[in-house]
Short mmCIF file of C-alpha atoms in Angstrom, two decimals:
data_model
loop_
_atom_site.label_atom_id
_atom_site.label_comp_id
_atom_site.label_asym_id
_atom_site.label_seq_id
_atom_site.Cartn_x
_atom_site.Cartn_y
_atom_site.Cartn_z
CA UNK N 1 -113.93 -58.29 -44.08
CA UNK N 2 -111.53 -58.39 -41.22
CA UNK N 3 -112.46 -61.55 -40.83
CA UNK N 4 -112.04 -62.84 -43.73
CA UNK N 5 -108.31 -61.01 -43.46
CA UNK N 6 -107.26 -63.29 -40.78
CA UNK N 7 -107.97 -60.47 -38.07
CA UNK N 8 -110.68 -62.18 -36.42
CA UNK N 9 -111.13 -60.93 -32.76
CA UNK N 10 -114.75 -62.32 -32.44
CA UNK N 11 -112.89 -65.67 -32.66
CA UNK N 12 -115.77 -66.94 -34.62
CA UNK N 13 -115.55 -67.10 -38.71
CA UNK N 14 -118.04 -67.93 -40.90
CA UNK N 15 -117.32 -69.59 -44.44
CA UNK N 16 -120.10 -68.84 -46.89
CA UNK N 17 -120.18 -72.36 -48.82
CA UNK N 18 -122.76 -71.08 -51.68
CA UNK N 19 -125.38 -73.22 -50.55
CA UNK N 20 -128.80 -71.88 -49.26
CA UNK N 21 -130.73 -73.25 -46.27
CA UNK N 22 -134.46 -72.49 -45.83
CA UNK N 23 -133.75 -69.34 -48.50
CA UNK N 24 -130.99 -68.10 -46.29
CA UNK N 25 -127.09 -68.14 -47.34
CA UNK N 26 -125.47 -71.12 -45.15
CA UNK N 27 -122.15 -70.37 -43.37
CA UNK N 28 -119.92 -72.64 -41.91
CA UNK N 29 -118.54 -71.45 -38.08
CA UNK N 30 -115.40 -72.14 -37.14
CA UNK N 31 -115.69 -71.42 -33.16
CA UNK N 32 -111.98 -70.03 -32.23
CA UNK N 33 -112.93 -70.40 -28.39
CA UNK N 34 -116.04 -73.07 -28.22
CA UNK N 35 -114.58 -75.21 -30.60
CA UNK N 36 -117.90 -77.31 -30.40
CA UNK N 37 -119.99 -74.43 -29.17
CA UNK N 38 -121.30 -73.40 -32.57
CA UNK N 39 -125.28 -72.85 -32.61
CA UNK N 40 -127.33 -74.61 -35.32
CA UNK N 41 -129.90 -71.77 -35.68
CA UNK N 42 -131.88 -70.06 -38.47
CA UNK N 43 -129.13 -69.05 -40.43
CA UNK N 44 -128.28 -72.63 -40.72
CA UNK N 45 -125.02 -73.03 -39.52
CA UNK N 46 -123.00 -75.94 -38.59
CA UNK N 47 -120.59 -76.78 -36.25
CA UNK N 48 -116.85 -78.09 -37.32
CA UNK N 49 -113.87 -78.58 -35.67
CA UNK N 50 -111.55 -75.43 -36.26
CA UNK N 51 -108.25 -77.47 -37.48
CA UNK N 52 -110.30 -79.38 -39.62
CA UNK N 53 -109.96 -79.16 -43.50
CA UNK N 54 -113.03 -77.30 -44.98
CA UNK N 55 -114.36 -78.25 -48.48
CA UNK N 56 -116.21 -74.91 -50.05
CA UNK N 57 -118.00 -74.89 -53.36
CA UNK N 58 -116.71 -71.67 -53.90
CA UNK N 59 -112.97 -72.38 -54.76
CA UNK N 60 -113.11 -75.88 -54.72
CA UNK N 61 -109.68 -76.33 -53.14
CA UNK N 62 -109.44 -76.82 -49.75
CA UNK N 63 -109.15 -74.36 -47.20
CA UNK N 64 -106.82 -75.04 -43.86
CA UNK N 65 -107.77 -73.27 -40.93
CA UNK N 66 -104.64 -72.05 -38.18
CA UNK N 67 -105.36 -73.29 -34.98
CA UNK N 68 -107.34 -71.28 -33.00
CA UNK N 69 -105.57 -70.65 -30.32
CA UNK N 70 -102.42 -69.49 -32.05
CA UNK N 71 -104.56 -67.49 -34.87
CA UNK N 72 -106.01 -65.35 -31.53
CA UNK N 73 -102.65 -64.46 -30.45
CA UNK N 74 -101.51 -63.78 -34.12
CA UNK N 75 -104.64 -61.48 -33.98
CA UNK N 76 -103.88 -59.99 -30.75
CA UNK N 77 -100.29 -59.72 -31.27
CA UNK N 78 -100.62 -57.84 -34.45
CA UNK N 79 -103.47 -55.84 -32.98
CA UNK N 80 -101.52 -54.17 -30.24
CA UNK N 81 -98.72 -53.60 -32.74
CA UNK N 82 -100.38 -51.84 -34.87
CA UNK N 83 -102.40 -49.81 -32.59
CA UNK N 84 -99.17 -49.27 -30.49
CA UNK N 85 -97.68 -48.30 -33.90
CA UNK N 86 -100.56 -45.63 -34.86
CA UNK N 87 -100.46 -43.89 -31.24
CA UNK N 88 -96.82 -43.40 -31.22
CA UNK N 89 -96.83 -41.83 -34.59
CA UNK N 90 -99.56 -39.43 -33.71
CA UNK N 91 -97.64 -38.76 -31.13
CA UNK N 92 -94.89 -37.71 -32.56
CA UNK N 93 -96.32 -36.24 -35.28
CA UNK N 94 -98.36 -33.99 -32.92
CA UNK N 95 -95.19 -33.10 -31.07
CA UNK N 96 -93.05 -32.30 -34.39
CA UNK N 97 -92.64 -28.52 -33.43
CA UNK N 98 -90.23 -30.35 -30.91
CA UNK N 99 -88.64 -32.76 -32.62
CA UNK N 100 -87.55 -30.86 -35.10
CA UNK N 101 -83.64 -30.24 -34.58
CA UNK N 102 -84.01 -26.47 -35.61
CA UNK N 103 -85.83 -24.31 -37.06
CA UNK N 104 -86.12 -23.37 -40.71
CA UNK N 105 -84.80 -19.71 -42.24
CA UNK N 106 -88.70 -18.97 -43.06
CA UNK N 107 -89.53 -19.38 -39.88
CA UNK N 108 -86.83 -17.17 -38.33
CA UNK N 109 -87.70 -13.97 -40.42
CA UNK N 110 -91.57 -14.75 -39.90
CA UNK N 111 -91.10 -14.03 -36.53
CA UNK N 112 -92.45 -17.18 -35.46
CA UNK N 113 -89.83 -17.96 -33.42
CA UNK N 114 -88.92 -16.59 -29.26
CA UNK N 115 -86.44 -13.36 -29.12
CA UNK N 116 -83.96 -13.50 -26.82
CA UNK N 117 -83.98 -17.42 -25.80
CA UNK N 118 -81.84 -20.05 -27.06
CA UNK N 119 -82.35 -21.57 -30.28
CA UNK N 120 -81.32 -23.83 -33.57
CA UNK N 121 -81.94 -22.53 -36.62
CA UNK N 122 -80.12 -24.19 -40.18
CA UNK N 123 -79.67 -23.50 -43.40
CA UNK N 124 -77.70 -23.11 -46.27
CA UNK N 125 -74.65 -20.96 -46.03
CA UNK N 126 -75.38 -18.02 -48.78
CA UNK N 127 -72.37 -17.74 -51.55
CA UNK N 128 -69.97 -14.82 -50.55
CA UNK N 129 -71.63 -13.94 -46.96
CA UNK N 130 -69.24 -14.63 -45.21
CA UNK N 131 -67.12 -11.80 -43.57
CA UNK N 132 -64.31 -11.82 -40.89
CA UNK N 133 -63.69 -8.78 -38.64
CA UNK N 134 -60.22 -7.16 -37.66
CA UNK N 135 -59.83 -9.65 -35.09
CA UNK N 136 -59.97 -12.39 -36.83
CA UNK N 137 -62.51 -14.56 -34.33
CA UNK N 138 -65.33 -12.45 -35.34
CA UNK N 139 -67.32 -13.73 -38.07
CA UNK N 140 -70.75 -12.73 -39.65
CA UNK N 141 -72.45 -14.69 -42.37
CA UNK N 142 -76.05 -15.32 -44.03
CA UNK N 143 -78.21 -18.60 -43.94
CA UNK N 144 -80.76 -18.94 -46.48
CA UNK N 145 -83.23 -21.23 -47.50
CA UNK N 146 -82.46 -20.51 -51.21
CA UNK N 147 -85.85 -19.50 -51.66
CA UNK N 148 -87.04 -16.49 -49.83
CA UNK N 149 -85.59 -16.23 -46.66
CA UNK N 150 -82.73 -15.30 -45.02
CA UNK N 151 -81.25 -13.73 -42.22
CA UNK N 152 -77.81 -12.62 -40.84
CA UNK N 153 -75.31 -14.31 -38.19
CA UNK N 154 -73.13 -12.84 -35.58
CA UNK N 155 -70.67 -15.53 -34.57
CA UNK N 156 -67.28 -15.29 -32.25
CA UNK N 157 -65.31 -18.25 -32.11
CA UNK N 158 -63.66 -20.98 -34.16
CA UNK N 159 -66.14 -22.83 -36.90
CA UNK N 160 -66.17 -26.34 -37.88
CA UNK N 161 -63.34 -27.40 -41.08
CA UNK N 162 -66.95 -28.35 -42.82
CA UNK N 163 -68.21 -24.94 -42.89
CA UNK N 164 -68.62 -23.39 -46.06
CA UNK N 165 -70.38 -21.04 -48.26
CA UNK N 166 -73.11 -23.41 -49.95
CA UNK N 167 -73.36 -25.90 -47.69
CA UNK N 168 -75.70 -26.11 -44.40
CA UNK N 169 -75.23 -25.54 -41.51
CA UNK N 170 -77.11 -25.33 -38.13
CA UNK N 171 -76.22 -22.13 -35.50
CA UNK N 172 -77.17 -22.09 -31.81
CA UNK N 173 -77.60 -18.97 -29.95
CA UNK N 174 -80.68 -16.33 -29.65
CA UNK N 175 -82.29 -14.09 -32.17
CA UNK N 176 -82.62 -9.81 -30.95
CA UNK N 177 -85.28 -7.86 -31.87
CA UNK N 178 -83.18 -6.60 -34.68
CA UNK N 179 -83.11 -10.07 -36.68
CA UNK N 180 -79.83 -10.67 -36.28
CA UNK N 181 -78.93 -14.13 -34.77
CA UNK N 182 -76.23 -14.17 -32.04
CA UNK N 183 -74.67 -17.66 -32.34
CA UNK N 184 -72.57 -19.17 -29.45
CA UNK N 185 -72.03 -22.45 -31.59
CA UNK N 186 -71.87 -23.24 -35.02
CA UNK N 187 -72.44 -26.85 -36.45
CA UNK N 188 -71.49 -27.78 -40.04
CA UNK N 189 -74.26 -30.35 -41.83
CA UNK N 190 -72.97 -32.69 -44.23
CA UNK N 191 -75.03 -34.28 -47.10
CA UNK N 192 -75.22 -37.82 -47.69
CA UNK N 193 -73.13 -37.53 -51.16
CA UNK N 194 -69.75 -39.36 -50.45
CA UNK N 195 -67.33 -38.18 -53.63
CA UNK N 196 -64.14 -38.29 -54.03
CA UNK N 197 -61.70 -35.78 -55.00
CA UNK N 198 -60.55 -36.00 -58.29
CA UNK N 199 -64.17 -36.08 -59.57
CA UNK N 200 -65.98 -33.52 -58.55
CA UNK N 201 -67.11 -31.65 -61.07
CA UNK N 202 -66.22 -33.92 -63.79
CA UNK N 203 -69.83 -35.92 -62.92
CA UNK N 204 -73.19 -35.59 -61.51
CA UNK N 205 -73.04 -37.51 -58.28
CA UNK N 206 -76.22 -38.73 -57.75
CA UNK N 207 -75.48 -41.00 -60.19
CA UNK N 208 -72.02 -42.05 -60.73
CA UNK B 1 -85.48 -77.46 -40.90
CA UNK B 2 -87.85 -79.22 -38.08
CA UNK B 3 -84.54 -81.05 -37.44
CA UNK B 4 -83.05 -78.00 -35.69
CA UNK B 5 -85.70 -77.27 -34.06
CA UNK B 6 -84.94 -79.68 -31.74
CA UNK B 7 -81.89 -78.56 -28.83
CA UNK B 8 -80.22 -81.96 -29.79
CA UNK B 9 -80.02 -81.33 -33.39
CA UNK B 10 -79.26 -78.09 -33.01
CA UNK B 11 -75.91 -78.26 -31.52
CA UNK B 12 -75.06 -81.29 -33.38
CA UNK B 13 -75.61 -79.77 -36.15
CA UNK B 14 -74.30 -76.30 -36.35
CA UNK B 15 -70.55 -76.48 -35.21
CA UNK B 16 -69.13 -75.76 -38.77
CA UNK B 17 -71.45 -73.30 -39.62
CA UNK B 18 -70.28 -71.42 -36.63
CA UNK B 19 -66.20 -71.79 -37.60
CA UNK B 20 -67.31 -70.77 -41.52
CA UNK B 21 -69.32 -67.61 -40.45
CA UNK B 22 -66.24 -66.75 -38.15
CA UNK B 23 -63.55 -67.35 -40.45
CA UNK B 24 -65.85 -65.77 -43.42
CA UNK B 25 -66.73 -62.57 -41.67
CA UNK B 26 -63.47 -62.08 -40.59
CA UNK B 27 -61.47 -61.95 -43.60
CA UNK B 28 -64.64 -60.04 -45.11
CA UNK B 29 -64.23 -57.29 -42.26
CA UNK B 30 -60.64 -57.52 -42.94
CA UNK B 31 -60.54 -56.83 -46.87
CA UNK B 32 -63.31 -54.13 -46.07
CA UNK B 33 -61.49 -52.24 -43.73
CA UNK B 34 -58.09 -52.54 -44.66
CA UNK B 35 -59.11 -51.55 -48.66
CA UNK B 36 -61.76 -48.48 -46.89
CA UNK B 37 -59.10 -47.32 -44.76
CA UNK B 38 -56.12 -47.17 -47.26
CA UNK B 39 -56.96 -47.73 -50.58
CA UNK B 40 -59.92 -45.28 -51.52
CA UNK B 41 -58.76 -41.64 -51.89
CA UNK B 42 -60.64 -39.37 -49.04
CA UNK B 43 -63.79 -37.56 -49.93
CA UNK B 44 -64.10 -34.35 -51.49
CA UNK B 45 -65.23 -32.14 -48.15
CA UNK B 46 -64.45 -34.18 -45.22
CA UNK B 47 -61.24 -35.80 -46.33
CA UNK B 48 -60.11 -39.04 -43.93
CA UNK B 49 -62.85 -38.32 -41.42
CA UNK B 50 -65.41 -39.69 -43.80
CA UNK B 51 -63.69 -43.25 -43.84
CA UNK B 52 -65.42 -43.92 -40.84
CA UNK B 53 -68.80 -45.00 -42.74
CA UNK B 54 -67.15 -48.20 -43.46
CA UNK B 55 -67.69 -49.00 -39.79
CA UNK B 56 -70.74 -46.83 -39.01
CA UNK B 57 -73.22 -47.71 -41.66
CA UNK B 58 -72.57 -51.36 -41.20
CA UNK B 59 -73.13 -51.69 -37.21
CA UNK B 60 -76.12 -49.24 -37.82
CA UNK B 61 -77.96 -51.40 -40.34
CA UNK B 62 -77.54 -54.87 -38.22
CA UNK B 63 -78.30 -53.21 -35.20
CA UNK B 64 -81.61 -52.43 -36.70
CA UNK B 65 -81.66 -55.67 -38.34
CA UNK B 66 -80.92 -57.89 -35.10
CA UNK B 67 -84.00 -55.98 -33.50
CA UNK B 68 -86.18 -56.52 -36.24
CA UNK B 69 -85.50 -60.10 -35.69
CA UNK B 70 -85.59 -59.97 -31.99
CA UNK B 71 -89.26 -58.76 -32.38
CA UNK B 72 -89.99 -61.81 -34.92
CA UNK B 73 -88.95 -64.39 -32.71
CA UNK B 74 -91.06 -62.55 -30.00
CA UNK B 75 -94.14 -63.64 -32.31
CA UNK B 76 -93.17 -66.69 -32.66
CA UNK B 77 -92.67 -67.36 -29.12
CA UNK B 78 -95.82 -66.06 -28.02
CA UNK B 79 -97.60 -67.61 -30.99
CA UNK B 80 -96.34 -71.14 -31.46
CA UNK B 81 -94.15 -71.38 -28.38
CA UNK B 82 -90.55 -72.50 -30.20
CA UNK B 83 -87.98 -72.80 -27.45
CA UNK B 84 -85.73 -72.09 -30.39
CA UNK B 85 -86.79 -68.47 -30.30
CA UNK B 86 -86.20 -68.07 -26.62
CA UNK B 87 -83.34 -68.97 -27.24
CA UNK B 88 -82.40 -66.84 -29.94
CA UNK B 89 -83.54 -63.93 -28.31
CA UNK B 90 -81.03 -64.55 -25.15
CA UNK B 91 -78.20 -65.35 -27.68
CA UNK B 92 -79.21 -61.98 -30.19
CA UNK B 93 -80.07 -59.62 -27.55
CA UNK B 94 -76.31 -58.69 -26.34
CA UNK B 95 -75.21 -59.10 -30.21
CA UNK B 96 -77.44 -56.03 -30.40
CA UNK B 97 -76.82 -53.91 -27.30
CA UNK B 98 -72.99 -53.96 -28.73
CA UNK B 99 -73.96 -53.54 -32.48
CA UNK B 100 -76.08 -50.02 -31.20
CA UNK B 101 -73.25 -49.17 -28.80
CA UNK B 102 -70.68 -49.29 -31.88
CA UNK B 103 -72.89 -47.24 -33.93
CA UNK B 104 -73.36 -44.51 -31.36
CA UNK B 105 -69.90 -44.37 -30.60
CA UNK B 106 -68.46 -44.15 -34.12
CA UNK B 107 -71.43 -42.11 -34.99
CA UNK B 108 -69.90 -39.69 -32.21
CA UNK B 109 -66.33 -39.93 -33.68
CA UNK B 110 -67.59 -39.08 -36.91
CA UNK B 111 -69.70 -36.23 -35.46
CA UNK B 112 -67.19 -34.68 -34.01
CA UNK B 113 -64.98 -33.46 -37.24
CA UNK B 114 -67.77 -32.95 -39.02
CA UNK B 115 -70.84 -31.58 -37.47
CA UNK B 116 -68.32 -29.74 -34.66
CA UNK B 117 -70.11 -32.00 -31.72
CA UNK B 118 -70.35 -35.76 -30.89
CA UNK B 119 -73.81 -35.22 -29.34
CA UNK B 120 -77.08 -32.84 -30.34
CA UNK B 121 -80.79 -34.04 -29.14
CA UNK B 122 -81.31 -34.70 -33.05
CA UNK B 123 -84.23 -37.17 -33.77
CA UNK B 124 -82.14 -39.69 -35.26
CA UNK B 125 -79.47 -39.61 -32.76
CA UNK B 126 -82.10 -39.90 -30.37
CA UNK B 127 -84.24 -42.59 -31.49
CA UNK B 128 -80.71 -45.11 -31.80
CA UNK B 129 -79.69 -44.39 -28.34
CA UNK B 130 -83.58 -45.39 -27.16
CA UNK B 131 -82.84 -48.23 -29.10
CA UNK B 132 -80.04 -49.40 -26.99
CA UNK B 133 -82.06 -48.39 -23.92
CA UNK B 134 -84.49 -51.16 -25.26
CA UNK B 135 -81.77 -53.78 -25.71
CA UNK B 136 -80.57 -52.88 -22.17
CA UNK B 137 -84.84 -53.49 -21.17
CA UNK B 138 -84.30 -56.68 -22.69
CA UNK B 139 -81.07 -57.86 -20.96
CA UNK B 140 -81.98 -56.63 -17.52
CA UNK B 141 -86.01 -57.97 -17.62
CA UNK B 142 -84.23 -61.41 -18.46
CA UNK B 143 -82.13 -60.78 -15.38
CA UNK B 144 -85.16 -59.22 -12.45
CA UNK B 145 -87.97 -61.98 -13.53
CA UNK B 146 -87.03 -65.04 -11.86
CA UNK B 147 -89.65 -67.61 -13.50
CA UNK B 148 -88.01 -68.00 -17.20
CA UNK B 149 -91.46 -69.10 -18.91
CA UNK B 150 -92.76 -65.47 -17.49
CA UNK B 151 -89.14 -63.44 -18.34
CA UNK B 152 -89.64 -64.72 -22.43
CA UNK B 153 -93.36 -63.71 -22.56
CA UNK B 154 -92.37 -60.30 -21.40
CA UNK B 155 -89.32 -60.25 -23.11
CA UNK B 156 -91.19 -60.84 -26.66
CA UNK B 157 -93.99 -58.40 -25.90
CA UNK B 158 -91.32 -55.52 -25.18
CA UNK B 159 -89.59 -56.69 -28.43
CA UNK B 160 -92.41 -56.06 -30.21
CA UNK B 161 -93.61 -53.12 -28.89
CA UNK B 162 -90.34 -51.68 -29.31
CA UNK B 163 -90.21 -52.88 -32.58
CA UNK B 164 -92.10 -49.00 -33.38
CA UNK B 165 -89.11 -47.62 -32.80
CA UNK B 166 -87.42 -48.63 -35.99
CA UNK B 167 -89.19 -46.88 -38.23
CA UNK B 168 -89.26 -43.87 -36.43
CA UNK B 169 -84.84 -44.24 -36.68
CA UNK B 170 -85.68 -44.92 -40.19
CA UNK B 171 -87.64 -41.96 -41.47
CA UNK B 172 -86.22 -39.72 -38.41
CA UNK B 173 -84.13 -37.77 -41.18
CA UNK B 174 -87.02 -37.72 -43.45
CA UNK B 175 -89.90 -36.58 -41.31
CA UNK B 176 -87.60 -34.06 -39.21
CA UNK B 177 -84.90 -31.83 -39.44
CA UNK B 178 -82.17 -33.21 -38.01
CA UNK B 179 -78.52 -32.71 -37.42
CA UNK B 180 -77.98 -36.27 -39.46
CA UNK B 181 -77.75 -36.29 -43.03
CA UNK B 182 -80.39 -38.41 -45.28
CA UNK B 183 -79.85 -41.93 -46.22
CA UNK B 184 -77.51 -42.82 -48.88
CA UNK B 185 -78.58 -45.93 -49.52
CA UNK B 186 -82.15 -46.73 -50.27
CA UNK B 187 -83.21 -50.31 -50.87
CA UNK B 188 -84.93 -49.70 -53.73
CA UNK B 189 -83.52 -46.80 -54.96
CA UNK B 190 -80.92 -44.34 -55.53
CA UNK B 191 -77.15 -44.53 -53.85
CA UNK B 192 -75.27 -41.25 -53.36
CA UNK B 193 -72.34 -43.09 -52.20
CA UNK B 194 -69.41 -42.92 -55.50
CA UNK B 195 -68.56 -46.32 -56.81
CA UNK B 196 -65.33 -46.89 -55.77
CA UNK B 197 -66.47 -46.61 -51.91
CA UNK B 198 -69.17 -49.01 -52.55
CA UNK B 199 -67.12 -52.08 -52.94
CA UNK B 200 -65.26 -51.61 -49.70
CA UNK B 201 -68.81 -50.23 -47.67
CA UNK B 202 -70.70 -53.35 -48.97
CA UNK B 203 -67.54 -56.13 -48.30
CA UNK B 204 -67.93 -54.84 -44.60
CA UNK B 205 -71.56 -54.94 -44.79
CA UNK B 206 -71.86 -58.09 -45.76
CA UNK B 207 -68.74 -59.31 -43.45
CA UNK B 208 -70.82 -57.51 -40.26
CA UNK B 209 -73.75 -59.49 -41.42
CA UNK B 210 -72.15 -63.17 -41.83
CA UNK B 211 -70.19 -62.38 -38.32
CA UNK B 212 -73.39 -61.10 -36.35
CA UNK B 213 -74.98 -64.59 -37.52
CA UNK B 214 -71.80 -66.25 -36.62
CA UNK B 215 -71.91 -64.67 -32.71
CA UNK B 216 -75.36 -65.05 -32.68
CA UNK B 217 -75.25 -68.75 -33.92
CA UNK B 218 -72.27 -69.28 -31.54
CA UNK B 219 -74.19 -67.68 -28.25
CA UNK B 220 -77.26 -70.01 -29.23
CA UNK B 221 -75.24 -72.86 -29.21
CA UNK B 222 -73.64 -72.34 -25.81
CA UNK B 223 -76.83 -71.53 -24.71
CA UNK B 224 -78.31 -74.78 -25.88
CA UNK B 225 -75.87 -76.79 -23.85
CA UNK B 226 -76.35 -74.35 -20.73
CA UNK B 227 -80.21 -75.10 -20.89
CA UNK B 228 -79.58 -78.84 -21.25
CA UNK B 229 -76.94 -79.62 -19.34
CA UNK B 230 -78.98 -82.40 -17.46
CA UNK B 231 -79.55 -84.60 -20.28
CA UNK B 232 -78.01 -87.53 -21.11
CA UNK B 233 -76.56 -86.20 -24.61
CA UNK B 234 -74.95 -83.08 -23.42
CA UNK B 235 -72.58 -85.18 -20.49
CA UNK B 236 -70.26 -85.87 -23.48
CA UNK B 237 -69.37 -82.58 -24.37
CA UNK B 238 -69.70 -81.32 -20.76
CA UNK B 239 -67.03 -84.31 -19.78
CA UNK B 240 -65.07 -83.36 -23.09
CA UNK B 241 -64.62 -79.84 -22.27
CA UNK B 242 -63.50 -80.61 -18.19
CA UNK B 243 -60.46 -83.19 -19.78
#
């Protein structure tokens, strides 16, 4: 099959013409290394030069074969890229705990995450959370997942013009043993919906 | 299209195409950014800040693009041995490294009224500043391997290898949680971008793309003569150019 796909590493392909030999299928062999090399044995196959044109009964057209050379670095080329391709995403896959910019809400309250070390964690900011102390620098707030989860936010400093009840946003800082998250900096998330003014509201903008 | 194969033909050739892909891109990047930056109202939430995705998104895509490409002629020099795709890749590869540069940077200039940083170790922010690590492989293994037949083979198999990164900038938003917001544009698919910013956004993504071939085109070209310069049909234009 993988030969037949081009992906030939053997460097030998075989053409089934429909004709029998002796009561066993006959295949031509194209030699990719040998070009001459090709054994006439049992199975009854017969040596051909590899650019040459190849008549089959099959399809009746004819069938051009790549040079050989050229069709085993094609094959090797592609090989490596795709195996590269596969390990890397393994890898990264395998390593996504890490990747991952921050962590969810669920997996805050879950307690799946370290107490007392420095963390992300994101998510929407919950309608009408948000509450300024007497000082005015002092700020706690919710983030939710909109689904189950949320937990509180104990912030002291100046937030980002993007930051908003509804919209996410991603808080660095360590979790206590109470659940509360002490952030020491607060990053607003936009989405990728570019509106302007005047229409919001008037139209769904997914689809303007 | 055998005829430019050939060095000879090449440069012969392509002169105009260079001057209209110049001219063309200009005026394109011109009407873009002049009708981005004062004629579309801001956006809802980040007001002017946001008019720097007519600059972002375009550099972004062809930086991408240009090492798709660099990766492609790679192949093809390893597999059929064009000299034409050597040369391309020296002519591409700075196009590239400056294309990712521009990105990051505005990427930062955006980031910074918006997100509240210019820099977080965010998977897509990541994965575009390896990719301008690999353009700066490229250029410097060009530079260290002294034989030139050697420097392209290794050249190409970086590009390729390299090439893995591209997806992983692509679906970095999708498979992670990251910092960066989603695509807005999907090939086959959905745009979240309003109307009236598309027609500025895809003037200057266009006008990035005909300029990019137009440097590219332009570097291969100088490049051709550079190569050749011993041959009998370069003198003229060497001798030309010292009068």
């Amino acid at each position: 099959m993988l030969q037949r796909l081009g992906f030939s590493l053997g460097f030998r392909e075989e053409i089934n013409d429909g004709t029998t030999y002796n009561g066993w299928t006959r295949y031509l062999c194209v030699e990719h290394v040998y070009p001459h090399s090709c054994r006439i044995d049992w199975t009854g196959n017969i040596p051909i030069h590899p650019t040459q044109t190849i008549q089959t009964k099959e399809s009746g057209r004819h069938r051009v074969v790549v040079k050989p050379h050229r069709r085993r670095r094609l094959s090797i080329i592609l090989f490596l890229f795709v195996g590269a391709l596969t390990t890397v995403l393994i890898a990264i896959f395998a390593l996504q705990n890490y990747i991952n910019h921050f962590y969810p809400p669920h997996q805050i309250v879950s307690g799946e995450v370290p107490i007392d070390r420095t963390i992300r964690a994101g998510g929407i900011v919950r309608e009408s959370s948000i509450a300024h102390d007497s000082t005015g620098l002092g700020v706690t707030f919710d983030i939710t997942d909109d689904v189950s989860a949320t937990f509180s936010v104990q912030y002291e400093g100046i937030l980002p013009s993007l930051f908003r009840e509804g919209e996410l946003a991603v808080v660095i800082g360590k979790l206590d043993d109470s659940g509360v998250f002490n952030a020491t900096r607060v990053l607003a998330k936009h989405d990728e919906n570019y509106v302007p003014p005047e229409l919001e509201g008037l139209i769904e903008y997914d689809d303007p | 299209m055998h005829r430019l194969a050939s060095p000879q033909h090449f440069f012969l050739d392509t002169k105009m195409w260079v001057v209209w892909l110049y001219v063309v891109g200009i005026i394109g990047l011109l009407v873009g950014s002049i009708w981005g930056l004062a004629f579309v109202p801001p956006e809802r939430f980040q007001g002017d800040s946001f008019r720097i995705i007519f600059v972002h998104v375009p550099v972004a895509i062809f930086a991408q693009i240009v090492y798709i490409s660099l990766a492609i002629a790679g192949g093809v020099h390893l597999v059929w041995k064009l000299r034409m795709a050597d040369v391309y890749m020296a002519a591409a590869t700075p196009v590239g490294f400056w294309l990712t540069a521009l990105a990051l940077g505005s990427g930062m200039m955006w980031g910074i009224p918006t997100w509240g940083t210019p820099w977080e170790w965010d998977a897509r922010i990541v994965s575009t500043f390896f990719l301008l690590i690999l353009f700066l492989g490229l250029i410097v293994l060009r530079q260290v391997i002294p034989n030139p037949a050697r420097a392209t083979t290794a050249l190409s198999i970086l590009a390729i290898v390299g090439a893995i990164n591209i997806p992983i900038i692509k679906y970095s938003v999708v498979w992670f949680n990251t910092l960066h917001q989603p695509a807005s544009i999907e090939l086959f698919g959905d745009i979240s971008i309003h109307t009236i910013y598309r027609i500025p956004l895809f003037t200057n993504i266009a006008s990035v793309f005909i300029l990019t071939a137009g440097i590219i085109l332009a570097n291969m070209r100088y490049l051709t003569i550079e190569r050749n310069a011993s041959k009998t049909w370069v003198q003229p234009w060497i001798q030309g150019r010292d009068q």
